[in-house]
Structure formats: C-alpha cells, structure tokens
CSV table of C-alpha atoms and ligand atoms in Angstrom, one decimal:
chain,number,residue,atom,x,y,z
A,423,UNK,CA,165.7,229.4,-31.8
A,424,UNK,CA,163.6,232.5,-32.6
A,425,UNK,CA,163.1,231.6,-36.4
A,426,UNK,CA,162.5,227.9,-35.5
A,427,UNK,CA,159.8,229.7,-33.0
A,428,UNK,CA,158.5,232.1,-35.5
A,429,UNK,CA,158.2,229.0,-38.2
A,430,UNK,CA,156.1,226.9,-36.2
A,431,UNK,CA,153.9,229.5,-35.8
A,432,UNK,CA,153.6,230.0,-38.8
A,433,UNK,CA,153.0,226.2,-39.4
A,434,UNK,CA,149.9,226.2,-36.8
A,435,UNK,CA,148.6,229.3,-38.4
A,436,UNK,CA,148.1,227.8,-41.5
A,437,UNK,CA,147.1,224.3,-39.7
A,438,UNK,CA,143.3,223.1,-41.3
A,439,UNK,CA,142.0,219.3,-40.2
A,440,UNK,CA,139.5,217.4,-42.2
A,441,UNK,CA,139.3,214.4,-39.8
A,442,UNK,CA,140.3,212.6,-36.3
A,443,UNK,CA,143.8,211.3,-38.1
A,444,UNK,CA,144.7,215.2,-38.9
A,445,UNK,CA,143.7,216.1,-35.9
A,446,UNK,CA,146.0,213.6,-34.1
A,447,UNK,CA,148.8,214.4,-35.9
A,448,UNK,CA,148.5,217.9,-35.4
A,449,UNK,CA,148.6,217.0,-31.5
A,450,UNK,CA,151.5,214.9,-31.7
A,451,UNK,CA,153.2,217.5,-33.3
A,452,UNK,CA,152.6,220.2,-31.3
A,453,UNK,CA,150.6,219.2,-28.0
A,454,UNK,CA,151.8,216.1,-27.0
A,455,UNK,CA,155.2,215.5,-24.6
A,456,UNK,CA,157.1,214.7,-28.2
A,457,UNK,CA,155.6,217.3,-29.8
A,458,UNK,CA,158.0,220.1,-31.5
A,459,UNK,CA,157.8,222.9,-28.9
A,460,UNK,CA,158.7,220.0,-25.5
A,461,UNK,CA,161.8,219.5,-27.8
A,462,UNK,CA,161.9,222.9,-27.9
A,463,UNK,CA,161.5,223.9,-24.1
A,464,UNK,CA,163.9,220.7,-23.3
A,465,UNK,CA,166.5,222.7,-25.4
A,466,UNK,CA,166.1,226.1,-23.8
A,467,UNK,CA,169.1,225.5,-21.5
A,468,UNK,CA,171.1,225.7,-24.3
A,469,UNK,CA,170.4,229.1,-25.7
A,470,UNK,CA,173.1,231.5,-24.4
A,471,UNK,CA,171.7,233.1,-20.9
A,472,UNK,CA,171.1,236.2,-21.9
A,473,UNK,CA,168.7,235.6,-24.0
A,474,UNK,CA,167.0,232.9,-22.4
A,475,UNK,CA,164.4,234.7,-20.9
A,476,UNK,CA,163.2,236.2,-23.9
A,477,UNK,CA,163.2,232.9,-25.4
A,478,UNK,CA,161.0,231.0,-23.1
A,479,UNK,CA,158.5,234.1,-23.3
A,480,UNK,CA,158.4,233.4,-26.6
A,481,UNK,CA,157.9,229.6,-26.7
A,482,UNK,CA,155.6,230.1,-23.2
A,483,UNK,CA,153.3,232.3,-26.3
A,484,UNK,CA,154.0,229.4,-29.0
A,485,UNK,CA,152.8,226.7,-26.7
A,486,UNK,CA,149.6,229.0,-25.7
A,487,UNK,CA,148.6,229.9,-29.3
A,488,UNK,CA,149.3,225.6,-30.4
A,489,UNK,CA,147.0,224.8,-27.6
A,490,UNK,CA,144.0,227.5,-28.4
A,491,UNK,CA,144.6,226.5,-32.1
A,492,UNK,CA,143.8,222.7,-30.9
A,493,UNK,CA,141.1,223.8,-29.6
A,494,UNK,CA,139.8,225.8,-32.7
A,495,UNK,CA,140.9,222.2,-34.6
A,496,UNK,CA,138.3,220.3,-32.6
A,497,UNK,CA,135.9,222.9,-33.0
A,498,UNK,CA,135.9,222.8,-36.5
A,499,UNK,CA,135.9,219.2,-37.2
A,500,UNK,CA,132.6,218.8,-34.7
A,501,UNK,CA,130.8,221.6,-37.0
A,502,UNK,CA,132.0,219.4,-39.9
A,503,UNK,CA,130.5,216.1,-38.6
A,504,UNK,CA,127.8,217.7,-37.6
A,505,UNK,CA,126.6,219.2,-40.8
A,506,UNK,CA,127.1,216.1,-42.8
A,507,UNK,CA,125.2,214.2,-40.4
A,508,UNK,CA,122.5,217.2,-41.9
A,509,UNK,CA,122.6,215.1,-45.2
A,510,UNK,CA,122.1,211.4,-43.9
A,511,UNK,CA,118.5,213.1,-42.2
A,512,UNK,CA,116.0,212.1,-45.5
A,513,UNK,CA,115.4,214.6,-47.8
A,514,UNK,CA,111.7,215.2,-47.6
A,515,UNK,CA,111.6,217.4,-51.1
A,516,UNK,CA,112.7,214.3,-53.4
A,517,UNK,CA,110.2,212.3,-55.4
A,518,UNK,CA,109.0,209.3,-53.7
A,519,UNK,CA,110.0,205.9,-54.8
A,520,UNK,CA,107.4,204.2,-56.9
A,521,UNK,CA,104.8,201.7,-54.9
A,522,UNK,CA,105.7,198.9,-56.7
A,523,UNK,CA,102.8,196.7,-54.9
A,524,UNK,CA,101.3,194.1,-57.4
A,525,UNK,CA,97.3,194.5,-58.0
A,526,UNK,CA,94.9,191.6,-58.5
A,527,UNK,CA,94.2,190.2,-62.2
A,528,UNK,CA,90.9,192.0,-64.2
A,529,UNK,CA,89.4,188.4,-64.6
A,530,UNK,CA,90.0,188.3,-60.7
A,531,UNK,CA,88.7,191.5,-59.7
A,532,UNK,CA,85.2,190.8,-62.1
A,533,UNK,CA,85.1,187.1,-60.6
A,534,UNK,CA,84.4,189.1,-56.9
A,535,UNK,CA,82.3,191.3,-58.2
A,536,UNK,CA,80.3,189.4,-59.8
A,537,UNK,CA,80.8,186.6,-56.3
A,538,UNK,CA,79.7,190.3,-54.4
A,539,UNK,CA,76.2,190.8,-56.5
A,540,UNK,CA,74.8,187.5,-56.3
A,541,UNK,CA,75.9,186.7,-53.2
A,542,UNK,CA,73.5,189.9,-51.8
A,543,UNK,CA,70.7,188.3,-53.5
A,544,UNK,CA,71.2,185.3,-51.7
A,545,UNK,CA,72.8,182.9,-53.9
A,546,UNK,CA,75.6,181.2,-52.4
A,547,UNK,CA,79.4,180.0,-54.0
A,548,UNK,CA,79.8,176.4,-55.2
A,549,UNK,CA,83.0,175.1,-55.9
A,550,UNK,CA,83.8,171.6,-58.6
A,551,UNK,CA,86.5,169.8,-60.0
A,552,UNK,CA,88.2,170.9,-63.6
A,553,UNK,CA,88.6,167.2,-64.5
A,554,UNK,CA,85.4,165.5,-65.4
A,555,UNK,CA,83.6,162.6,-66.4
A,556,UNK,CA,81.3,162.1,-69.7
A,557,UNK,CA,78.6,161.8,-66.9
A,558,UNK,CA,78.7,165.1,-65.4
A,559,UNK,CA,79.9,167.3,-68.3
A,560,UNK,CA,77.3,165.5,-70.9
A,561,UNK,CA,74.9,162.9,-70.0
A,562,UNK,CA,73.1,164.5,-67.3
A,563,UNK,CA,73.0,167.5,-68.7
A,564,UNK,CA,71.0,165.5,-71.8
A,565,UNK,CA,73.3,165.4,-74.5
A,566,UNK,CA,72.9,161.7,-75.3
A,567,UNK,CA,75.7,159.6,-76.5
A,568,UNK,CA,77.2,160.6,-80.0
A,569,UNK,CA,74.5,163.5,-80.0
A,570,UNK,CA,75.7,166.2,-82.1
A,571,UNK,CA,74.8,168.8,-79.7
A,572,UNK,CA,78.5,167.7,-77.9
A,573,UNK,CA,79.8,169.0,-80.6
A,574,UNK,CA,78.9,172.6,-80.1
A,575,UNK,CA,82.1,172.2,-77.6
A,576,UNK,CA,85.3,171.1,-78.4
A,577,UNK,CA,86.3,168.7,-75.9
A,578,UNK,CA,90.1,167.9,-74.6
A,579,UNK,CA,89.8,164.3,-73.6
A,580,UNK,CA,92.0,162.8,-70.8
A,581,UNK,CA,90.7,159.2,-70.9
A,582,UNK,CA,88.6,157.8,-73.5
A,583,UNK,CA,86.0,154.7,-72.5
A,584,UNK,CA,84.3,155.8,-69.8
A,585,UNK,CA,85.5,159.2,-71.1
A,586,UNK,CA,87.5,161.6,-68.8
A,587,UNK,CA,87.5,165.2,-70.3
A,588,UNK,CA,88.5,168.7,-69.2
A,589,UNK,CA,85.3,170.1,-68.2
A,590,UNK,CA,83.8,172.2,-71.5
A,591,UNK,CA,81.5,174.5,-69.1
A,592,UNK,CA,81.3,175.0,-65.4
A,593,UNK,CA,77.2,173.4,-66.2
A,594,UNK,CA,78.9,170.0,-64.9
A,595,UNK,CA,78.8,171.9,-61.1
A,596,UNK,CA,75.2,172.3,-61.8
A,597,UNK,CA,74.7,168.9,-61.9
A,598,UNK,CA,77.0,167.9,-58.7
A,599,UNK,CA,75.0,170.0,-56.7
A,600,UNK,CA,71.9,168.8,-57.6
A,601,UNK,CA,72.8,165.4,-57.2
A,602,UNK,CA,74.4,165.7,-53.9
A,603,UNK,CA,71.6,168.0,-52.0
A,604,UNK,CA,67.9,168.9,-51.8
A,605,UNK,CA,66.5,171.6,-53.1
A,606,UNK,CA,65.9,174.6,-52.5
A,607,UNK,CA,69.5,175.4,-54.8
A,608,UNK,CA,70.6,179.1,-55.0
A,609,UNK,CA,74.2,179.2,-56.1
A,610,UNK,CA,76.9,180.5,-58.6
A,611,UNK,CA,79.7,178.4,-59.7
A,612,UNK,CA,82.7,180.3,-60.8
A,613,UNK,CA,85.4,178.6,-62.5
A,614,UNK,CA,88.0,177.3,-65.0
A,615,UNK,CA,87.0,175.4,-68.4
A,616,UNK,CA,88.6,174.2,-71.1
A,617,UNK,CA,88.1,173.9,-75.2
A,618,UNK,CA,90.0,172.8,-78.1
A,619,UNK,CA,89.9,176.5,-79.9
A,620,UNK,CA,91.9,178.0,-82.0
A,621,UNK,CA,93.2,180.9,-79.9
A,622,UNK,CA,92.0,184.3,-81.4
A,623,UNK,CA,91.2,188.0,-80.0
A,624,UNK,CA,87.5,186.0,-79.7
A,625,UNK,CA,88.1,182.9,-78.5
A,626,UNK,CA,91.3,180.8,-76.3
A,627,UNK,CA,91.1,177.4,-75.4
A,628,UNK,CA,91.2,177.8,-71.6
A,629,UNK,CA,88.8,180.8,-69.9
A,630,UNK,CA,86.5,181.4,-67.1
A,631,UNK,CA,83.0,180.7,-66.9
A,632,UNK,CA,80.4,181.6,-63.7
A,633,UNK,CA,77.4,179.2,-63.9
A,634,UNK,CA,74.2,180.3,-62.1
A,635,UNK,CA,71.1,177.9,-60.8
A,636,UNK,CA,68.2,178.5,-58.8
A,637,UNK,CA,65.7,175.5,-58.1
A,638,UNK,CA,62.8,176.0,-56.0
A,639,UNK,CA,59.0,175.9,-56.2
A,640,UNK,CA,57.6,178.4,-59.0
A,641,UNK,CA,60.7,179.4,-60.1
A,642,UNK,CA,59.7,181.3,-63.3
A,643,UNK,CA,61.9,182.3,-66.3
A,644,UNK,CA,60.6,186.3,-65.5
A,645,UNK,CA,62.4,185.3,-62.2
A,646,UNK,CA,65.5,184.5,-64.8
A,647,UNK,CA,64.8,187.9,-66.8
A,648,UNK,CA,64.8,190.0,-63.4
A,649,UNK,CA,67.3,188.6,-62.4
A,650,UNK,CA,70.1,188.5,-65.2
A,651,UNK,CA,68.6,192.3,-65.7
A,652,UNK,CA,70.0,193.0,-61.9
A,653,UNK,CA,72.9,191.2,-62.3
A,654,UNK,CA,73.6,193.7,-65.5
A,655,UNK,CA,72.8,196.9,-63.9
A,656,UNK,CA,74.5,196.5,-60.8
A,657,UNK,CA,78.4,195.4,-63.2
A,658,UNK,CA,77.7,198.0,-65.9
A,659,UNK,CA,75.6,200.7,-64.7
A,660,UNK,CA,71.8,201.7,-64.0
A,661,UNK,CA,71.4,202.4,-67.8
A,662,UNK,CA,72.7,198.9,-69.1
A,663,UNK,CA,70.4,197.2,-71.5
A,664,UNK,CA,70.0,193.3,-71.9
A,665,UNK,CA,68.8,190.8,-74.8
A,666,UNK,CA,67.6,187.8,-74.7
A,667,UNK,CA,67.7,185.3,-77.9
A,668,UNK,CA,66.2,182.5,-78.6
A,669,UNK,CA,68.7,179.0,-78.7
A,670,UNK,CA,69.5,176.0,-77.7
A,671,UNK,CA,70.8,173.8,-75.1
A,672,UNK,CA,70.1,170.5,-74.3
A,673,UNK,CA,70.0,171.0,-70.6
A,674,UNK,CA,67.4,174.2,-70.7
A,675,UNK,CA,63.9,174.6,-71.9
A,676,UNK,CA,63.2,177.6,-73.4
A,677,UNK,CA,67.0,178.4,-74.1
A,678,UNK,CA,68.4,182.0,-74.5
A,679,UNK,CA,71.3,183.6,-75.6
A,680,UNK,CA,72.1,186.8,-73.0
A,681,UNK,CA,73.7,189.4,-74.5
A,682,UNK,CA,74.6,193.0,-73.1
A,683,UNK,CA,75.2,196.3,-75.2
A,684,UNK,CA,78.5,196.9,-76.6
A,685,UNK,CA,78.1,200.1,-78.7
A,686,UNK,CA,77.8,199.9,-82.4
A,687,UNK,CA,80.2,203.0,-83.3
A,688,UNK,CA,84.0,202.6,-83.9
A,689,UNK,CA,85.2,200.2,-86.5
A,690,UNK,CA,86.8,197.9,-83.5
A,691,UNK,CA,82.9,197.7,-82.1
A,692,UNK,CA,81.6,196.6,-85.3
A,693,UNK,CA,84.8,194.1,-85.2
A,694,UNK,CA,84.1,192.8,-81.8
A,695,UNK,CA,80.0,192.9,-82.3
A,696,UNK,CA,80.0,191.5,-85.4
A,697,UNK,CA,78.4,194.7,-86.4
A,698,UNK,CA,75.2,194.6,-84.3
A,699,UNK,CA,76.5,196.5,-80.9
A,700,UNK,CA,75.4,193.5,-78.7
A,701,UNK,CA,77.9,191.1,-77.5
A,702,UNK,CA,77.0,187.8,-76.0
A,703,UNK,CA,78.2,186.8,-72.8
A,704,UNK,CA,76.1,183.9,-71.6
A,705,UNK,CA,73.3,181.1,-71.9
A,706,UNK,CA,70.2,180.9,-69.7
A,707,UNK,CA,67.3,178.8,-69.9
A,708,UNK,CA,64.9,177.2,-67.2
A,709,UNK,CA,66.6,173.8,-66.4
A,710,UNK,CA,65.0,171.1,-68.9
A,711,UNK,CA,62.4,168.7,-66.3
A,712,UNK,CA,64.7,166.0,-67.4
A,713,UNK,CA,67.8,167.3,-66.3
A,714,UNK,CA,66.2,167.7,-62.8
A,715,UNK,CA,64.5,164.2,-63.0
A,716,UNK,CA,68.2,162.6,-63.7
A,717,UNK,CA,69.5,164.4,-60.6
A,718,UNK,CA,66.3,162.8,-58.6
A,719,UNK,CA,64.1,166.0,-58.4
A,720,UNK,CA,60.9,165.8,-59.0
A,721,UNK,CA,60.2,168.2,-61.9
A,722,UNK,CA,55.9,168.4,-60.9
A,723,UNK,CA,57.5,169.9,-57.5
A,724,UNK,CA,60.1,171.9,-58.2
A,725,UNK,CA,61.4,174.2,-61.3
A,726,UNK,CA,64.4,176.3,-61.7
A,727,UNK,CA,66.7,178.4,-64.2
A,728,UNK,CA,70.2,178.6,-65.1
A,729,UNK,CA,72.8,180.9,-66.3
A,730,UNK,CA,76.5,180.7,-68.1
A,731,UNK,CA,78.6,183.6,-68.7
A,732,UNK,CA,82.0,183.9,-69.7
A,733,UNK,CA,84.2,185.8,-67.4
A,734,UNK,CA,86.5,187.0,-70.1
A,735,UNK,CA,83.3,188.5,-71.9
A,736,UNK,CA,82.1,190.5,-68.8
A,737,UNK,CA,85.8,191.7,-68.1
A,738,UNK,CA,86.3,192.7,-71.9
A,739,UNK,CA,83.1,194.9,-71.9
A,740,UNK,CA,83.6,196.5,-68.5
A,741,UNK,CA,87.1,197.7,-69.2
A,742,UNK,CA,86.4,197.5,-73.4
A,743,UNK,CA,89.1,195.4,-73.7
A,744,UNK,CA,89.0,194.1,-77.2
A,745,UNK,CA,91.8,191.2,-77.5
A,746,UNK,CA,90.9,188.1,-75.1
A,747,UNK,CA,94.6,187.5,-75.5
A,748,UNK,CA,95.5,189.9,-73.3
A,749,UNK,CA,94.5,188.3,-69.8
A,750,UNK,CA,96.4,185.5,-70.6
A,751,UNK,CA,100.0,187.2,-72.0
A,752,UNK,CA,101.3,189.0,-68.5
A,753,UNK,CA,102.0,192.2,-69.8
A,754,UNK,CA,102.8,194.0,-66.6
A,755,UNK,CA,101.8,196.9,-69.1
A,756,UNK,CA,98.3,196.0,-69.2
A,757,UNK,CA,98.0,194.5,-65.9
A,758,UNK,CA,99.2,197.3,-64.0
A,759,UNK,CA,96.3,199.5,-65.2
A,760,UNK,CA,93.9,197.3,-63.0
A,761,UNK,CA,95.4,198.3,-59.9
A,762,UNK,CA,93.3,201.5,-59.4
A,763,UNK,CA,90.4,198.9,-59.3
A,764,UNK,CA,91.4,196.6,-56.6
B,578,LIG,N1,77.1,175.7,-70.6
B,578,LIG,C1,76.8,176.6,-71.6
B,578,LIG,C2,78.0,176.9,-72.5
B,578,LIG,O1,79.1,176.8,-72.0
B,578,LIG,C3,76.3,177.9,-71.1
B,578,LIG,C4,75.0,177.7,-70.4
B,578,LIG,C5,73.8,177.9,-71.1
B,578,LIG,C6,74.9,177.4,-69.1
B,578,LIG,C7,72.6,177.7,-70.6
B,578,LIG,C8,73.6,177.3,-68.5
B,578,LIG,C9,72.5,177.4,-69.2
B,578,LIG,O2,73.5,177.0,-67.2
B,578,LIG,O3,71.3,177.3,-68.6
B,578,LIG,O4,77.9,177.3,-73.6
C-alpha cells in the first residue's frame, strides 16, 4: 500500500495538461469516485490493523495533494487559453493588405474633366447615337454625295442605299441638336466613333471624340480662339500654348487645325510630333452658313463655332503617353497608375 501511495504521488507530480480531455482524464483518475485513491481508500480495511492508521494518514495526504494539483491543472490550462486567445487579437504591426479597389480608365477621367471645364463656362452635355445615317454623318454637314471630302474618313458601313454607317466623328450630334432645338446652342458632345484605320501607336479604328458648338448672335471666331485657349490652360496648365492652322472642313468656314505643345526634345517627341513639338488634337472652324441653313437657322441671324478633339490625344499629352494602343489593351499595369488621379 505505501509504494502504491508513494507512486501515485509521484504520478501527479509529474502530471502536465495541455487541454480539457487531459484534464478529464487526470480527474477520472485521481478525483473522481473511480479514481485510483477511492480504490484505494475502499481497500484500507484490508491492510493489517496496525498499520492502518498510518495508512489512511497517508492516503488522507495523497487525496489532498491530487485535489490541490487539480486545481493547479485548471489553473494552468486557463493561462494557456488565455494567452492564445492573445494571438487571434490582430496584429496591429503587420503590413496592411493591398487596397485592391479598381480606379476609373484615363480616357474616363479626361472625358470629366474636360465635361468639368466646359460645363463652368456654361456649355451643357449632349448625348447621340453611334449608329448613323449618311444624312447626319455627311450630307448636312455638306459633304455632297460622292464628294471626295468623305473620304478624309474611312467609313465602316452597316447598310448601304440609304447608307447606315458607324458614325466617323461625333459632328453628326452637332447636327441633331441643331435640328431638333432653337438656338441659342451651347453644348459638348462627348463620345464614341469609329474608322476603318489601320491600328498603330497613332491611330485605332475605334476612339473618343468631344465635339463642341456654340450658336448665338455674334458669335465670333476670337470667341472660338478664347475659348479653345481656356479650355487648354485650364487641362494642361497656366503656361500651355495653342496653334491654330489653317484647313479644311466642309462643315466650317474658316477651318483650323488646333494643336497644343508637345515638346520637341527626346527622340520619342520628335516620333510622336512628327518632329515639330506640336501635336494636333482637334478641328474648329465657325459652322459654314450652309450647315446652319440645312438645320433651319437662319445664318443672317445667328452664327456660331465648333470644335473636335480627340480624347485619346488629350489623354496621351496629359499623361505623355506615347502608344494609343495602350487604352485599349487592359494592362492592369498601365491602368493602375491612373488611380492616384481619380
Ligand atoms: N469632325 C472632324 C473630324 O473628325 C473634327 C471637327 C473639325 C469637328 C471641325 C468640328 C469642326 O466640329 O468644326 O475630323
């Protein structure tokens, strides 16, 4: 009996729990009314009487030190569970996980700016459709039938006889407006248009244009000049230059050619400028009187000017971007360095 004794004490010395099961067997086996030491108790009646006092002293201490040790057990375990629930608390010292918010597109972002600067100047946002007929992509806008002037634009053709096209330019809204309202007109048309292009780091066959007209009485083309001059300061900068060049259009009369300054000095500006540091973005003119007379507007009465730029231009010189291609491929590489922009 006393080795048996001195052994289990031994045993619950040495006794370590990790979690609730080892800490239930160690009760069963030592706590509860199976446990070692009731067997042990239920057996003291048989140790010869004489020493049967010294015996239940002993097992009376067993029994003490197995309960205090349970006690320690449950101690333990709480301290345990209580400094891992320390590590499910966030730890505030690692690096944060990346903000993997999308940002809006560079053609996007210079769309609303350029929505944002003429809309303080009063000009309002006009809206038309990307499929067209001959009437409002050509013929009002006086490029008679079989004129070769139609074929300063490549055109995709959905129908042909009465011809339905992809709209070459967003002029075509021009002439909706004009034909649908009175004048006063002081709007922008932002939009898609379409032309049968080889696709280079110049040119694509689908791209963004924002068409301008402003018909009132005495409309002048120095209110054109201040105007595209504003417009050009307030995208680029105080210091931004302009140029105006004499062309063509059949809709406009006098015709010019807007271009802004590029920069003349790396080999890829010379590329991209064709080696004069001025890049066109746009045509202007004061709307020919015959334009306005086919929309029903008197041209004694009224005069007024008009402006096309391309999107892509304005975005590729305000972020010198020098492949067109690249708004169009989805390189999350590229577009992700327009999010500081939005
Ligand atoms: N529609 C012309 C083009 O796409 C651009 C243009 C030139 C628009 C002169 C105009 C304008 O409104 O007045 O090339």
């Amino acid at each position: 009996m006393e080795d048996k004794i001195k052994a289990l004490q031994e045993e619950i010395n040495q006794y370590t729990v990790q979690n609730e099961e080892e800490l239930e067997a160690y009760r069963m086996r030592f706590i509860s009314r199976k446990s070692v030491i009731g067997d042990l108790l239920a057996s003291i009646k048989d140790v010869a009487p004489e020493k049967r006092k010294e015996a239940g002293i002993m097992l009376n201490q067993l029994k003490n030190a197995s309960q205090a040790k349970f006690k320690e057990l449950i101690g333990e375990l709480e301290a345990q569970k209580a400094s891992k629930q320390q590590y499910d608390v966030p730890d505030l010292t690692l690096p944060p996980i990346p903000d993997e918010l999308g940002s809006i597109h560079p053609l996007t972002q210079v769309r609303n700016r350029i929505v944002e600067i003429f809309e303080r100047i009063g000009f309002q946002v006009v809206d038309g459709p990307e499929i067209e007929d001959d009437h409002h992509n050509f013929t009002a806008l006086n490029f008679p039938p079989d004129h070769p002037a139609r074929e300063m634009q490549d055109t995709f053709f959905i129908e042909k006889n009465p011809d339905i096209v992809l709209r070459t330019h967003t002029s075509s809204v021009q002439v909706r407006m004009m034909e649908e309202g009175e004048p006063p007109f002081r709007a922008i048309m932002p939009g898609r248009v379409f032309r049968n292009e080889a696709i280079s780091a110049r040119a694509h066959c689908v791209f963004h244009q924002v068409e301008g007209l402003y018909v009132d009485k005495n409309v002048s083309f120095a209110d054109l000049k201040q105007t595209l001059l504003h417009f050009a300061k307030e995208l680029f900068g105080p210091e931004t230059g302009i140029r105006l060049r004499p062309s063509y259009f059949p809709f406009t009369e006098p015709s010019a050619e807007l271009d802004i300054w590029w920069g003349n000095e790396s080999e890829a500006d010379k590329r991209i400028t064709k080696g004069t540091g001025w890049l066109e973005i746009g045509g202007c003119g004061m709307v020919d009187p015959y334009v306005l007379e086919s929309c029903g507007i008197d041209p004694e009465e009224y005069t007024g000017f008009a402006f096309g730029m391309g999107i892509e231009r304005i975005a590729m010189i305000k972020y010198q971007i020098k492949d067109l291609r690249l708004f169009t491929e989805n390189d999350i590489r590229f577009l992700k360095q327009f999010s500081a922009f939005n």
